[in-house]
Coordinates of N, CA, C and O in Angstrom, one line a residue:
V1 N -46.2 23.9 40.8 CA -46.9 25.0 40.2 C -47.7 24.5 39.0 O -47.1 24.2 37.9
Q2 N -49.0 24.4 39.1 CA -49.8 23.8 38.0 C -51.2 24.1 38.2 O -51.6 24.5 39.3
L3 N -52.0 23.8 37.2 CA -53.4 23.8 37.2 C -54.0 22.4 37.3 O -53.4 21.5 36.7
Q4 N -55.1 22.3 37.9 CA -55.7 21.0 38.0 C -57.2 21.1 37.6 O -58.0 21.8 38.2
A5 N -57.6 20.3 36.6 CA -59.0 20.3 36.2 C -59.7 19.1 37.0 O -59.1 18.1 37.1
S6 N -60.9 19.3 37.3 CA -61.7 18.3 38.0 C -63.2 18.5 37.7 O -63.6 19.5 37.2
G7 N -64.0 17.5 38.1 CA -65.4 17.6 37.9 C -66.0 16.8 36.8 O -67.2 16.8 36.6
G8 N -65.2 16.0 36.1 CA -65.6 15.2 35.0 C -66.4 14.0 35.5 O -66.5 13.7 36.7
G9 N -67.0 13.3 34.6 CA -67.7 12.1 34.9 C -68.6 11.6 33.7 O -68.4 12.1 32.6
L10 N -69.4 10.7 34.0 CA -70.3 10.1 33.0 C -71.7 10.8 33.1 O -72.3 10.9 34.2
V11 N -72.2 11.3 32.0 CA -73.5 12.0 32.0 C -74.2 11.6 30.7 O -73.6 11.3 29.7
Q12 N -75.5 11.6 30.8 CA -76.3 11.2 29.6 C -76.4 12.4 28.7 O -76.3 13.6 29.1
P13 N -76.7 12.2 27.4 CA -76.9 13.3 26.4 C -78.0 14.2 27.0 O -79.0 13.8 27.4
G14 N -77.7 15.5 26.8 CA -78.6 16.5 27.4 C -78.3 16.9 28.8 O -78.9 17.9 29.3
G15 N -77.5 16.2 29.4 CA -77.1 16.5 30.8 C -76.1 17.6 31.0 O -75.7 18.2 30.0
S16 N -75.7 17.8 32.3 CA -74.8 18.9 32.6 C -73.7 18.5 33.5 O -73.9 17.5 34.3
L17 N -72.6 19.1 33.4 CA -71.5 19.0 34.3 C -70.9 20.3 34.6 O -70.9 21.2 33.7
R18 N -70.2 20.5 35.7 CA -69.4 21.7 35.9 C -68.0 21.3 36.3 O -67.8 20.6 37.2
L19 N -67.1 21.8 35.4 CA -65.7 21.5 35.7 C -65.1 22.7 36.4 O -65.5 23.8 36.3
S20 N -64.1 22.3 37.3 CA -63.3 23.3 38.0 C -61.9 23.2 37.6 O -61.4 22.2 37.3
C21 N -61.3 24.4 37.6 CA -59.8 24.5 37.4 C -59.2 25.2 38.5 O -59.5 26.4 38.8
T22 N -58.4 24.5 39.3 CA -57.8 25.1 40.5 C -56.3 25.2 40.4 O -55.6 24.3 39.8
A23 N -55.8 26.3 40.9 CA -54.3 26.6 40.8 C -53.7 26.2 42.1 O -54.2 26.4 43.2
S24 N -52.5 25.6 42.0 CA -51.7 25.3 43.2 C -50.3 25.9 43.0 O -49.7 25.8 41.9
G25 N -49.9 26.6 44.0 CA -48.5 27.2 44.0 C -48.4 28.5 43.3 O -47.3 29.1 43.3
F26 N -49.5 29.1 42.9 CA -49.5 30.4 42.3 C -50.9 31.0 42.3 O -51.9 30.3 42.5
T27 N -51.0 32.3 42.0 CA -52.3 33.0 42.0 C -52.8 33.0 40.6 O -52.3 33.6 39.7
L28 N -54.0 32.4 40.5 CA -54.6 32.2 39.1 C -55.2 33.5 38.6 O -55.3 33.7 37.4
D29 N -55.5 34.4 39.5 CA -56.3 35.6 39.2 C -55.6 36.5 38.1 O -56.3 37.2 37.3
T30 N -54.3 36.4 38.0 CA -53.6 37.3 37.0 C -53.5 36.7 35.6 O -52.9 37.3 34.7
Y31 N -54.0 35.5 35.5 CA -53.8 34.8 34.2 C -55.1 34.7 33.5 O -56.2 34.4 34.1
A32 N -55.1 34.8 32.1 CA -56.2 34.3 31.3 C -56.1 32.8 31.3 O -55.0 32.2 31.3
I33 N -57.3 32.1 31.4 CA -57.3 30.7 31.5 C -58.0 30.1 30.3 O -59.1 30.5 30.0
G34 N -57.4 29.1 29.7 CA -58.0 28.4 28.6 C -58.5 27.0 29.0 O -57.9 26.4 29.9
W35 N -59.6 26.6 28.3 CA -60.0 25.2 28.4 C -59.8 24.5 27.1 O -60.1 25.1 26.0
F36 N -59.3 23.3 27.2 CA -59.1 22.5 26.0 C -59.7 21.1 26.2 O -59.9 20.8 27.4
R37 N -59.8 20.4 25.1 CA -60.3 19.0 25.3 C -59.6 18.2 24.2 O -59.2 18.7 23.2
Q38 N -59.5 16.9 24.6 CA -58.9 15.9 23.6 C -59.7 14.7 23.6 O -59.7 14.0 24.7
A39 N -60.3 14.4 22.5 CA -61.1 13.2 22.4 C -60.2 12.1 21.9 O -59.1 12.3 21.3
P40 N -60.5 10.8 22.1 CA -59.7 9.7 21.7 C -59.4 9.7 20.2 O -60.3 9.9 19.4
G41 N -58.1 9.6 19.9 CA -57.7 9.6 18.5 C -57.7 10.9 17.8 O -57.4 11.0 16.6
K42 N -57.9 12.0 18.6 CA -58.0 13.3 18.0 C -57.0 14.3 18.6 O -56.5 14.0 19.7
E43 N -56.7 15.4 18.0 CA -55.8 16.4 18.5 C -56.5 17.2 19.6 O -57.7 17.3 19.6
R44 N -55.7 17.8 20.4 CA -56.2 18.7 21.5 C -56.9 19.9 20.8 O -56.4 20.5 19.9
E45 N -58.1 20.2 21.3 CA -58.9 21.2 20.7 C -59.2 22.3 21.7 O -59.5 22.1 22.9
W46 N -59.0 23.6 21.3 CA -59.4 24.7 22.2 C -60.9 24.8 22.3 O -61.7 24.6 21.4
V47 N -61.4 25.1 23.6 CA -62.8 25.1 23.9 C -63.2 26.5 24.3 O -64.2 27.1 23.8
S48 N -62.4 27.2 25.2 CA -62.9 28.5 25.7 C -61.6 29.2 26.3 O -60.6 28.5 26.7
C49 N -61.8 30.5 26.4 CA -60.7 31.3 27.1 C -61.4 32.3 27.9 O -62.3 33.0 27.4
L50 N -61.0 32.5 29.2 CA -61.5 33.4 30.1 C -60.5 34.4 30.5 O -59.4 34.1 31.0
S51 N -60.7 35.7 30.1 CA -59.7 36.7 30.4 C -59.6 36.9 31.9 O -60.5 36.6 32.7
S52 N -58.4 37.5 32.3 CA -58.2 37.7 33.7 C -58.9 38.9 34.3 O -59.4 38.9 35.4
S53 N -59.0 40.0 33.5 CA -59.6 41.2 34.0 C -60.5 42.0 33.1 O -61.2 42.9 33.6
D54 N -60.4 41.8 31.8 CA -61.2 42.6 30.9 C -62.6 42.0 30.7 O -63.4 42.6 30.0
G55 N -62.9 40.9 31.3 CA -64.3 40.3 31.3 C -64.6 39.5 30.0 O -65.7 39.0 29.9
N56 N -63.7 39.5 29.1 CA -64.0 38.8 27.8 C -63.9 37.2 28.0 O -63.0 36.7 28.7
I57 N -64.8 36.5 27.4 CA -64.8 35.1 27.4 C -65.1 34.6 26.0 O -66.1 35.1 25.4
Y58 N -64.3 33.7 25.4 CA -64.5 33.3 24.1 C -64.7 31.8 24.1 O -64.2 31.1 24.9
Y59 N -65.5 31.3 23.1 CA -65.8 29.9 23.0 C -65.6 29.4 21.5 O -65.9 30.2 20.6
T60 N -65.3 28.2 21.4 CA -65.3 27.6 20.1 C -66.7 27.4 19.6 O -67.7 27.3 20.5
D61 N -67.0 27.5 18.3 CA -68.4 27.5 17.8 C -69.2 26.3 18.3 O -70.4 26.5 18.5
S62 N -68.6 25.2 18.4 CA -69.4 24.0 18.7 C -69.9 24.0 20.1 O -70.8 23.1 20.4
V63 N -69.5 24.8 21.0 CA -70.0 24.9 22.4 C -70.7 26.2 22.7 O -71.2 26.3 23.8
K64 N -70.7 27.1 21.8 CA -71.4 28.4 22.1 C -72.9 28.1 22.4 O -73.6 27.4 21.7
G65 N -73.3 28.8 23.5 CA -74.7 28.6 23.9 C -75.0 27.5 24.8 O -76.0 27.3 25.4
R66 N -74.0 26.6 24.9 CA -74.1 25.4 25.8 C -73.1 25.4 27.0 O -73.4 25.0 28.1
F67 N -71.9 26.0 26.8 CA -70.9 26.1 27.8 C -70.8 27.5 28.3 O -70.9 28.4 27.5
T68 N -70.5 27.6 29.6 CA -70.4 29.0 30.2 C -69.2 28.9 31.1 O -69.2 28.2 32.1
G69 N -68.2 29.8 30.9 CA -67.1 29.9 31.7 C -67.3 31.0 32.7 O -67.8 32.1 32.4
T70 N -66.9 30.8 34.0 CA -66.9 31.8 35.0 C -65.6 31.7 35.8 O -65.0 30.7 35.9
R71 N -65.4 32.8 36.4 CA -64.2 32.9 37.4 C -64.6 33.8 38.5 O -65.2 34.8 38.3
V72 N -64.1 33.5 39.7 CA -64.3 34.3 40.8 C -62.9 34.6 41.3 O -62.3 33.8 42.0
N73 N -62.4 35.8 41.0 CA -61.1 36.1 41.4 C -61.0 36.2 42.9 O -61.9 36.8 43.6
G74 N -60.0 35.6 43.5 CA -59.9 35.5 44.9 C -60.0 34.1 45.5 O -59.5 33.8 46.6
N75 N -60.7 33.2 44.8 CA -60.8 31.8 45.2 C -59.9 30.9 44.4 O -60.0 29.7 44.6
N76 N -59.1 31.5 43.5 CA -58.2 30.7 42.7 C -58.7 29.6 41.9 O -58.1 28.5 41.7
T77 N -60.0 29.7 41.4 CA -60.6 28.7 40.7 C -61.4 29.3 39.5 O -62.0 30.4 39.6
V78 N -61.4 28.6 38.4 CA -62.2 28.9 37.2 C -63.1 27.8 36.9 O -62.7 26.6 37.2
Y79 N -64.3 28.1 36.4 CA -65.3 27.0 36.2 C -65.7 27.0 34.7 O -65.7 28.0 34.0
L80 N -66.1 25.8 34.3 CA -66.7 25.6 33.0 C -68.0 24.9 33.2 O -68.0 23.7 33.5
Q81 N -69.1 25.6 33.1 CA -70.5 24.9 33.2 C -70.8 24.4 31.8 O -70.9 25.2 30.8
M82 N -71.1 23.1 31.7 CA -71.4 22.5 30.4 C -72.8 21.9 30.5 O -73.1 21.0 31.3
D83 N -73.7 22.5 29.7 CA -75.1 22.1 29.6 C -75.4 21.5 28.2 O -74.6 21.7 27.3
S84 N -76.5 20.8 28.1 CA -76.9 20.2 26.8 C -75.8 19.4 26.2 O -75.5 19.5 25.0
L85 N -75.2 18.6 27.0 CA -74.0 17.9 26.6 C -74.4 16.9 25.5 O -75.5 16.3 25.5
K86 N -73.5 16.7 24.5 CA -73.6 15.8 23.4 C -72.6 14.7 23.4 O -71.5 14.9 24.0
P87 N -72.8 13.6 22.8 CA -71.8 12.5 22.8 C -70.4 13.0 22.2 O -69.4 12.6 22.6
E88 N -70.5 14.0 21.3 CA -69.3 14.5 20.7 C -68.5 15.4 21.6 O -67.4 15.8 21.3
D89 N -69.0 15.7 22.8 CA -68.3 16.4 23.8 C -67.4 15.5 24.7 O -66.6 16.0 25.5
T90 N -67.5 14.2 24.4 CA -66.7 13.3 25.2 C -65.2 13.5 24.9 O -64.8 13.5 23.8
A91 N -64.5 13.7 26.0 CA -63.1 14.0 25.8 C -62.5 14.2 27.2 O -63.2 14.3 28.2
V92 N -61.1 14.2 27.3 CA -60.4 14.7 28.5 C -60.3 16.2 28.4 O -59.8 16.7 27.4
Y93 N -60.8 16.9 29.4 CA -60.8 18.3 29.5 C -59.6 18.8 30.3 O -59.4 18.3 31.4
Y94 N -58.9 19.8 29.8 CA -57.8 20.4 30.5 C -57.9 21.9 30.6 O -58.6 22.6 29.8
C95 N -57.3 22.5 31.7 CA -57.2 23.9 31.7 C -55.8 24.3 31.7 O -54.9 23.5 32.1
A96 N -55.5 25.5 31.3 CA -54.1 25.9 31.2 C -54.1 27.5 31.2 O -55.1 28.1 31.0
A97 N -52.9 28.0 31.6 CA -52.7 29.4 31.7 C -52.2 30.0 30.3 O -51.3 29.4 29.7
Y98 N -52.8 31.1 29.9 CA -52.4 31.7 28.7 C -51.2 32.6 28.9 O -51.2 33.6 29.5
I99 N -50.0 32.0 28.5 CA -48.8 32.7 28.7 C -48.3 33.6 27.6 O -47.4 34.4 27.8
A100 N -49.0 33.6 26.5 CA -48.6 34.5 25.4 C -49.2 35.9 25.6 O -48.5 36.9 25.1
Y101 N -50.3 36.0 26.2 CA -50.9 37.3 26.4 C -51.6 37.4 27.8 O -51.9 36.4 28.3
S102 N -51.8 38.6 28.2 CA -52.4 38.8 29.5 C -53.9 38.6 29.5 O -54.6 38.3 30.5
E103 N -54.5 38.8 28.3 CA -56.0 38.7 28.2 C -56.2 37.7 27.0 O -55.4 37.5 26.1
C104 N -57.5 37.2 27.0 CA -57.8 36.3 25.9 C -58.0 37.0 24.5 O -58.4 38.2 24.5
L105 N -57.7 36.3 23.5 CA -58.0 36.7 22.2 C -59.1 35.7 21.7 O -59.2 34.6 22.2
D106 N -59.8 36.1 20.7 CA -60.8 35.2 20.2 C -60.1 34.0 19.4 O -59.0 34.2 18.8
G107 N -60.7 32.9 19.5 CA -60.0 31.7 19.0 C -60.2 31.4 17.5 O -60.8 32.3 16.8
P108 N -59.8 30.2 17.0 CA -59.2 29.2 17.9 C -57.8 29.5 18.3 O -57.1 30.2 17.6
L109 N -57.5 29.1 19.5 CA -56.2 29.4 20.2 C -55.3 28.2 20.1 O -55.7 27.1 20.2
D110 N -54.0 28.5 20.0 CA -53.0 27.5 19.9 C -52.6 27.0 21.3 O -52.2 27.8 22.2
A111 N -52.7 25.7 21.5 CA -52.3 25.2 22.8 C -50.8 25.5 23.2 O -50.5 25.5 24.3
G112 N -50.0 25.7 22.2 CA -48.6 26.1 22.4 C -48.4 27.4 23.1 O -47.3 27.7 23.6
H113 N -49.4 28.2 23.2 CA -49.4 29.5 23.8 C -49.8 29.4 25.3 O -49.9 30.5 26.0
F114 N -50.1 28.2 25.7 CA -50.6 28.0 27.1 C -49.6 27.2 27.9 O -48.8 26.4 27.3
G115 N -49.6 27.4 29.2 CA -48.7 26.6 30.0 C -49.3 26.2 31.3 O -50.5 26.4 31.6
L116 N -48.5 25.6 32.2 CA -49.0 25.2 33.5 C -50.1 24.2 33.4 O -51.0 24.1 34.2
W117 N -50.0 23.3 32.4 CA -51.0 22.2 32.2 C -50.9 21.3 33.4 O -49.8 20.9 33.9
G118 N -52.0 20.8 33.8 CA -52.1 19.7 34.8 C -52.8 18.6 34.2 O -53.1 18.5 33.0
Q119 N -53.1 17.6 35.0 CA -53.9 16.4 34.5 C -55.3 16.9 34.2 O -55.9 17.8 34.9
G120 N -55.8 16.3 33.2 CA -57.2 16.6 32.8 C -58.2 15.8 33.5 O -57.9 15.0 34.4
T121 N -59.5 16.1 33.2 CA -60.6 15.3 33.8 C -61.5 14.8 32.6 O -61.7 15.5 31.7
L122 N -61.8 13.5 32.8 CA -62.5 12.9 31.7 C -64.0 13.1 31.8 O -64.7 12.9 32.8
V123 N -64.6 13.6 30.6 CA -66.0 13.8 30.5 C -66.5 12.7 29.5 O -66.0 12.7 28.3
T124 N -67.5 11.9 29.9 CA -68.1 10.9 29.0 C -69.5 11.2 28.9 O -70.3 11.2 29.9
V125 N -70.0 11.4 27.6 CA -71.4 11.7 27.4 C -72.0 10.5 26.6 O -71.6 10.3 25.5
S126 N -72.8 9.7 27.3 CA -73.3 8.5 26.7 C -74.6 8.0 27.4 O -74.7 8.3 28.6
S127 N -75.4 7.4 26.7 CA -76.6 6.9 27.2 C -76.4 5.4 27.6 O -77.4 4.8 28.1

């Protein structure tokens, strides 16, 4: 029972990537899902949270206007569309289920309130 992030890769500054977060062993639809990232030598940072049913999506200030989270309930997957990528977006990206609340709160959110972490996916933004 875990979540798995995928879709990372190497992209040039200004480019785009779409990350996927897929659930295995449970239904993702009933959980709010958070995206986090961890850059080399830095602490894990909250990026976004997508509510399960109230439609709210929150972003950290550094990605507002560039990243877009979407979810299609029923296919057990949540997405993070990342546009206008910058070198400072380079990190391992993780998704996790918000176990503290049923819907997202505005951030920054504590990683300790999330569970069902899986392996992350590496995003490298470099020319």
